[in-house]
Amino acid sequence: MNLCLEGIKVTFKNGETRNISFYRDLKKNQATSWRKFSYKRCVKKLEVFGHSDGIRADVKVFGRQK
C-alpha cells in the first residue's frame, strides 16, 4: 500500500501554526527526513494530509528532544 503524503499542519502550544509541504510517495515502512524548527518548540497538534492507494494508510510520527 502506498501513501501520497502532501503535507502536515503543525499547531504549536502558543496557537501559532505552520504548514510543511512534503509531496512524497511513500511505500510501507518508508520514512521521510527529519524536519527541524529554528528553535525548540512545543508541538500541540499535528494534522497529516495526503491520500492512499487503499482505503487507509497508517502514519507514525516521531519526535525528539535535544
PDB file of N, CA and C in Angstrom:
ATOM      1  N   MET A   1       0.848  -1.183   0.000  1.00  0.00           N
ATOM      2  CA  MET A   1       0.000   0.000   0.000  1.00  0.00           C
ATOM      3  C   MET A   1       0.892   1.243   0.000  1.00  0.00           C
ATOM      4  N   ASN A   2       0.569   2.189  -0.815  1.00  0.00           N
ATOM      5  CA  ASN A   2       1.334   3.428  -0.926  1.00  0.00           C
ATOM      6  C   ASN A   2       0.564   4.601  -0.338  1.00  0.00           C
ATOM      7  N   LEU A   3       1.298   5.573   0.126  1.00  0.00           N
ATOM      8  CA  LEU A   3       0.728   6.798   0.663  1.00  0.00           C
ATOM      9  C   LEU A   3       1.336   7.979  -0.081  1.00  0.00           C
ATOM     10  N   CYS A   4       0.506   8.864  -0.570  1.00  0.00           N
ATOM     11  CA  CYS A   4       0.980  10.105  -1.174  1.00  0.00           C
ATOM     12  C   CYS A   4       0.847  11.178  -0.102  1.00  0.00           C
ATOM     13  N   LEU A   5       1.958  11.487   0.562  1.00  0.00           N
ATOM     14  CA  LEU A   5       1.976  12.470   1.643  1.00  0.00           C
ATOM     15  C   LEU A   5       2.096  13.859   1.041  1.00  0.00           C
ATOM     16  N   GLU A   6       1.105  14.690   1.286  1.00  0.00           N
ATOM     17  CA  GLU A   6       1.095  16.033   0.705  1.00  0.00           C
ATOM     18  C   GLU A   6       1.637  17.089   1.670  1.00  0.00           C
ATOM     19  N   GLY A   7       1.306  16.965   2.949  1.00  0.00           N
ATOM     20  CA  GLY A   7       1.788  17.952   3.896  1.00  0.00           C
ATOM     21  C   GLY A   7       1.318  17.700   5.306  1.00  0.00           C
ATOM     22  N   ILE A   8       1.837  18.502   6.214  1.00  0.00           N
ATOM     23  CA  ILE A   8       1.478  18.422   7.633  1.00  0.00           C
ATOM     24  C   ILE A   8       1.235  19.833   8.137  1.00  0.00           C
ATOM     25  N   LYS A   9       0.180  19.986   8.920  1.00  0.00           N
ATOM     26  CA  LYS A   9      -0.094  21.258   9.586  1.00  0.00           C
ATOM     27  C   LYS A   9       0.279  21.082  11.055  1.00  0.00           C
ATOM     28  N   VAL A  10       1.221  21.890  11.515  1.00  0.00           N
ATOM     29  CA  VAL A  10       1.718  21.809  12.895  1.00  0.00           C
ATOM     30  C   VAL A  10       1.109  22.954  13.691  1.00  0.00           C
ATOM     31  N   THR A  11       0.493  22.636  14.827  1.00  0.00           N
ATOM     32  CA  THR A  11      -0.022  23.646  15.747  1.00  0.00           C
ATOM     33  C   THR A  11       0.843  23.620  16.995  1.00  0.00           C
ATOM     34  N   PHE A  12       1.396  24.769  17.334  1.00  0.00           N
ATOM     35  CA  PHE A  12       2.273  24.877  18.495  1.00  0.00           C
ATOM     36  C   PHE A  12       1.473  25.259  19.739  1.00  0.00           C
ATOM     37  N   LYS A  13       2.105  25.138  20.889  1.00  0.00           N
ATOM     38  CA  LYS A  13       1.452  25.407  22.175  1.00  0.00           C
ATOM     39  C   LYS A  13       0.916  26.832  22.262  1.00  0.00           C
ATOM     40  N   ASN A  14       1.602  27.795  21.617  1.00  0.00           N
ATOM     41  CA  ASN A  14       1.156  29.188  21.687  1.00  0.00           C
ATOM     42  C   ASN A  14       0.047  29.507  20.680  1.00  0.00           C
ATOM     43  N   GLY A  15      -0.434  28.491  19.931  1.00  0.00           N
ATOM     44  CA  GLY A  15      -1.522  28.681  18.977  1.00  0.00           C
ATOM     45  C   GLY A  15      -1.058  28.962  17.560  1.00  0.00           C
ATOM     46  N   GLU A  16       0.196  29.257  17.382  1.00  0.00           N
ATOM     47  CA  GLU A  16       0.747  29.508  16.038  1.00  0.00           C
ATOM     48  C   GLU A  16       0.729  28.216  15.232  1.00  0.00           C
ATOM     49  N   THR A  17       0.498  28.321  13.914  1.00  0.00           N
ATOM     50  CA  THR A  17       0.501  27.150  13.052  1.00  0.00           C
ATOM     51  C   THR A  17       1.545  27.320  11.952  1.00  0.00           C
ATOM     52  N   ARG A  18       1.973  26.187  11.416  1.00  0.00           N
ATOM     53  CA  ARG A  18       2.927  26.190  10.307  1.00  0.00           C
ATOM     54  C   ARG A  18       2.602  25.010   9.399  1.00  0.00           C
ATOM     55  N   ASN A  19       2.527  25.259   8.105  1.00  0.00           N
ATOM     56  CA  ASN A  19       2.285  24.210   7.123  1.00  0.00           C
ATOM     57  C   ASN A  19       3.607  23.771   6.517  1.00  0.00           C
ATOM     58  N   ILE A  20       3.821  22.459   6.499  1.00  0.00           N
ATOM     59  CA  ILE A  20       5.039  21.897   5.925  1.00  0.00           C
ATOM     60  C   ILE A  20       4.637  21.012   4.755  1.00  0.00           C
ATOM     61  N   SER A  21       5.122  21.327   3.577  1.00  0.00           N
ATOM     62  CA  SER A  21       4.816  20.542   2.381  1.00  0.00           C
ATOM     63  C   SER A  21       5.806  19.400   2.233  1.00  0.00           C
ATOM     64  N   PHE A  22       5.306  18.235   1.801  1.00  0.00           N
ATOM     65  CA  PHE A  22       6.161  17.079   1.570  1.00  0.00           C
ATOM     66  C   PHE A  22       6.101  16.622   0.118  1.00  0.00           C
ATOM     67  N   TYR A  23       4.925  16.344  -0.402  1.00  0.00           N
ATOM     68  CA  TYR A  23       4.725  15.839  -1.765  1.00  0.00           C
ATOM     69  C   TYR A  23       5.642  14.656  -2.059  1.00  0.00           C
ATOM     70  N   ARG A  24       5.445  13.591  -1.286  1.00  0.00           N
ATOM     71  CA  ARG A  24       6.244  12.381  -1.467  1.00  0.00           C
ATOM     72  C   ARG A  24       5.334  11.161  -1.540  1.00  0.00           C
ATOM     73  N   ASP A  25       5.724  10.225  -2.366  1.00  0.00           N
ATOM     74  CA  ASP A  25       5.060   8.931  -2.415  1.00  0.00           C
ATOM     75  C   ASP A  25       5.846   7.984  -1.519  1.00  0.00           C
ATOM     76  N   LEU A  26       5.176   7.455  -0.506  1.00  0.00           N
ATOM     77  CA  LEU A  26       5.835   6.580   0.461  1.00  0.00           C
ATOM     78  C   LEU A  26       5.279   5.171   0.370  1.00  0.00           C
ATOM     79  N   LYS A  27       6.165   4.188   0.434  1.00  0.00           N
ATOM     80  CA  LYS A  27       5.760   2.797   0.481  1.00  0.00           C
ATOM     81  C   LYS A  27       5.745   2.353   1.939  1.00  0.00           C
ATOM     82  N   LYS A  28       5.255   1.156   2.191  1.00  0.00           N
ATOM     83  CA  LYS A  28       5.163   0.640   3.548  1.00  0.00           C
ATOM     84  C   LYS A  28       6.530   0.680   4.232  1.00  0.00           C
ATOM     85  N   ASN A  29       6.561   1.182   5.460  1.00  0.00           N
ATOM     86  CA  ASN A  29       7.755   1.301   6.311  1.00  0.00           C
ATOM     87  C   ASN A  29       8.818   2.249   5.761  1.00  0.00           C
ATOM     88  N   GLN A  30       8.474   3.097   4.822  1.00  0.00           N
ATOM     89  CA  GLN A  30       9.410   4.097   4.317  1.00  0.00           C
ATOM     90  C   GLN A  30       9.268   5.364   5.150  1.00  0.00           C
ATOM     91  N   ALA A  31      10.357   6.099   5.345  1.00  0.00           N
ATOM     92  CA  ALA A  31      10.348   7.280   6.208  1.00  0.00           C
ATOM     93  C   ALA A  31      10.782   8.516   5.430  1.00  0.00           C
ATOM     94  N   THR A  32      10.399   9.675   5.954  1.00  0.00           N
ATOM     95  CA  THR A  32      10.873  10.944   5.415  1.00  0.00           C
ATOM     96  C   THR A  32      12.015  11.433   6.297  1.00  0.00           C
ATOM     97  N   SER A  33      12.673  12.477   5.882  1.00  0.00           N
ATOM     98  CA  SER A  33      13.742  13.049   6.695  1.00  0.00           C
ATOM     99  C   SER A  33      13.142  13.867   7.841  1.00  0.00           C
ATOM    100  N   TRP A  34      13.946  14.144   8.860  1.00  0.00           N
ATOM    101  CA  TRP A  34      13.504  14.965   9.980  1.00  0.00           C
ATOM    102  C   TRP A  34      13.262  16.383   9.504  1.00  0.00           C
ATOM    103  N   ARG A  35      12.259  17.027  10.056  1.00  0.00           N
ATOM    104  CA  ARG A  35      12.019  18.448   9.806  1.00  0.00           C
ATOM    105  C   ARG A  35      12.379  19.201  11.065  1.00  0.00           C
ATOM    106  N   LYS A  36      13.272  20.169  10.939  1.00  0.00           N
ATOM    107  CA  LYS A  36      13.732  20.920  12.102  1.00  0.00           C
ATOM    108  C   LYS A  36      13.096  22.303  12.116  1.00  0.00           C
ATOM    109  N   PHE A  37      12.877  22.828  13.318  1.00  0.00           N
ATOM    110  CA  PHE A  37      12.413  24.195  13.509  1.00  0.00           C
ATOM    111  C   PHE A  37      13.619  25.040  13.912  1.00  0.00           C
ATOM    112  N   SER A  38      13.519  26.330  13.765  1.00  0.00           N
ATOM    113  CA  SER A  38      14.667  27.191  14.031  1.00  0.00           C
ATOM    114  C   SER A  38      15.065  27.214  15.509  1.00  0.00           C
ATOM    115  N   TYR A  39      14.156  26.880  16.385  1.00  0.00           N
ATOM    116  CA  TYR A  39      14.456  26.797  17.813  1.00  0.00           C
ATOM    117  C   TYR A  39      13.491  25.811  18.449  1.00  0.00           C
ATOM    118  N   LYS A  40      13.698  25.468  19.727  1.00  0.00           N
ATOM    119  CA  LYS A  40      12.838  24.496  20.396  1.00  0.00           C
ATOM    120  C   LYS A  40      11.401  24.988  20.434  1.00  0.00           C
ATOM    121  N   ARG A  41      10.483  24.129  20.067  1.00  0.00           N
ATOM    122  CA  ARG A  41       9.059  24.472  20.053  1.00  0.00           C
ATOM    123  C   ARG A  41       8.271  23.331  20.679  1.00  0.00           C
ATOM    124  N   CYS A  42       7.198  23.652  21.362  1.00  0.00           N
ATOM    125  CA  CYS A  42       6.300  22.651  21.922  1.00  0.00           C
ATOM    126  C   CYS A  42       5.162  22.445  20.928  1.00  0.00           C
ATOM    127  N   VAL A  43       5.073  21.251  20.364  1.00  0.00           N
ATOM    128  CA  VAL A  43       4.040  20.940  19.379  1.00  0.00           C
ATOM    129  C   VAL A  43       2.801  20.423  20.100  1.00  0.00           C
ATOM    130  N   LYS A  44       1.658  21.033  19.829  1.00  0.00           N
ATOM    131  CA  LYS A  44       0.403  20.649  20.460  1.00  0.00           C
ATOM    132  C   LYS A  44      -0.382  19.671  19.594  1.00  0.00           C
ATOM    133  N   LYS A  45      -0.363  19.871  18.260  1.00  0.00           N
ATOM    134  CA  LYS A  45      -1.177  19.037  17.386  1.00  0.00           C
ATOM    135  C   LYS A  45      -0.530  18.938  16.009  1.00  0.00           C
ATOM    136  N   LEU A  46      -0.677  17.756  15.379  1.00  0.00           N
ATOM    137  CA  LEU A  46      -0.227  17.538  14.008  1.00  0.00           C
ATOM    138  C   LEU A  46      -1.406  17.042  13.178  1.00  0.00           C
ATOM    139  N   GLU A  47      -1.588  17.623  11.998  1.00  0.00           N
ATOM    140  CA  GLU A  47      -2.605  17.162  11.060  1.00  0.00           C
ATOM    141  C   GLU A  47      -1.887  16.738   9.782  1.00  0.00           C
ATOM    142  N   VAL A  48      -2.081  15.490   9.377  1.00  0.00           N
ATOM    143  CA  VAL A  48      -1.399  14.928   8.217  1.00  0.00           C
ATOM    144  C   VAL A  48      -2.375  14.908   7.045  1.00  0.00           C
ATOM    145  N   PHE A  49      -1.906  15.387   5.876  1.00  0.00           N
ATOM    146  CA  PHE A  49      -2.734  15.437   4.681  1.00  0.00           C
ATOM    147  C   PHE A  49      -2.113  14.612   3.575  1.00  0.00           C
ATOM    148  N   GLY A  50      -2.938  13.853   2.876  1.00  0.00           N
ATOM    149  CA  GLY A  50      -2.489  13.030   1.763  1.00  0.00           C
ATOM    150  C   GLY A  50      -3.573  12.037   1.387  1.00  0.00           C
ATOM    151  N   HIS A  51      -3.224  11.069   0.567  1.00  0.00           N
ATOM    152  CA  HIS A  51      -4.168  10.022   0.193  1.00  0.00           C
ATOM    153  C   HIS A  51      -3.410   8.719  -0.046  1.00  0.00           C
ATOM    154  N   SER A  52      -4.140   7.600   0.059  1.00  0.00           N
ATOM    155  CA  SER A  52      -3.522   6.288  -0.074  1.00  0.00           C
ATOM    156  C   SER A  52      -4.131   5.540  -1.252  1.00  0.00           C
ATOM    157  N   ASP A  53      -3.406   4.509  -1.693  1.00  0.00           N
ATOM    158  CA  ASP A  53      -3.915   3.658  -2.767  1.00  0.00           C
ATOM    159  C   ASP A  53      -5.098   2.831  -2.289  1.00  0.00           C
ATOM    160  N   GLY A  54      -5.090   2.440  -1.042  1.00  0.00           N
ATOM    161  CA  GLY A  54      -6.156   1.621  -0.481  1.00  0.00           C
ATOM    162  C   GLY A  54      -7.166   2.460   0.280  1.00  0.00           C
ATOM    163  N   ILE A  55      -7.843   1.837   1.198  1.00  0.00           N
ATOM    164  CA  ILE A  55      -8.862   2.511   1.995  1.00  0.00           C
ATOM    165  C   ILE A  55      -8.231   3.462   3.003  1.00  0.00           C
ATOM    166  N   ARG A  56      -7.116   3.035   3.604  1.00  0.00           N
ATOM    167  CA  ARG A  56      -6.452   3.879   4.596  1.00  0.00           C
ATOM    168  C   ARG A  56      -4.971   3.566   4.638  1.00  0.00           C
ATOM    169  N   ALA A  57      -4.226   4.436   5.281  1.00  0.00           N
ATOM    170  CA  ALA A  57      -2.790   4.237   5.490  1.00  0.00           C
ATOM    171  C   ALA A  57      -2.457   4.701   6.902  1.00  0.00           C
ATOM    172  N   ASP A  58      -1.624   3.943   7.589  1.00  0.00           N
ATOM    173  CA  ASP A  58      -1.184   4.317   8.924  1.00  0.00           C
ATOM    174  C   ASP A  58       0.041   5.211   8.813  1.00  0.00           C
ATOM    175  N   VAL A  59       0.084   6.224   9.664  1.00  0.00           N
ATOM    176  CA  VAL A  59       1.209   7.159   9.680  1.00  0.00           C
ATOM    177  C   VAL A  59       1.755   7.208  11.098  1.00  0.00           C
ATOM    178  N   LYS A  60       3.056   6.982  11.246  1.00  0.00           N
ATOM    179  CA  LYS A  60       3.715   7.099  12.541  1.00  0.00           C
ATOM    180  C   LYS A  60       4.503   8.394  12.554  1.00  0.00           C
ATOM    181  N   VAL A  61       4.344   9.158  13.618  1.00  0.00           N
ATOM    182  CA  VAL A  61       5.061  10.421  13.763  1.00  0.00           C
ATOM    183  C   VAL A  61       5.963  10.315  14.974  1.00  0.00           C
ATOM    184  N   PHE A  62       7.240  10.609  14.774  1.00  0.00           N
ATOM    185  CA  PHE A  62       8.210  10.543  15.848  1.00  0.00           C
ATOM    186  C   PHE A  62       8.712  11.933  16.175  1.00  0.00           C
ATOM    187  N   GLY A  63       8.997  12.170  17.430  1.00  0.00           N
ATOM    188  CA  GLY A  63       9.551  13.439  17.864  1.00  0.00           C
ATOM    189  C   GLY A  63      10.786  13.190  18.708  1.00  0.00           C
ATOM    190  N   ARG A  64      11.523  14.233  18.924  1.00  0.00           N
ATOM    191  CA  ARG A  64      12.705  14.094  19.771  1.00  0.00           C
ATOM    192  C   ARG A  64      12.999  15.416  20.460  1.00  0.00           C
ATOM    193  N   GLN A  65      13.723  15.313  21.539  1.00  0.00           N
ATOM    194  CA  GLN A  65      14.156  16.498  22.277  1.00  0.00           C
ATOM    195  C   GLN A  65      15.662  16.573  22.207  1.00  0.00           C
ATOM    196  N   LYS A  66      16.172  17.778  22.148  1.00  0.00           N
ATOM    197  CA  LYS A  66      17.628  17.961  22.159  1.00  0.00           C
ATOM    198  C   LYS A  66      18.023  18.689  23.403  1.00  0.00           C
TER     199      LYS A  66
END
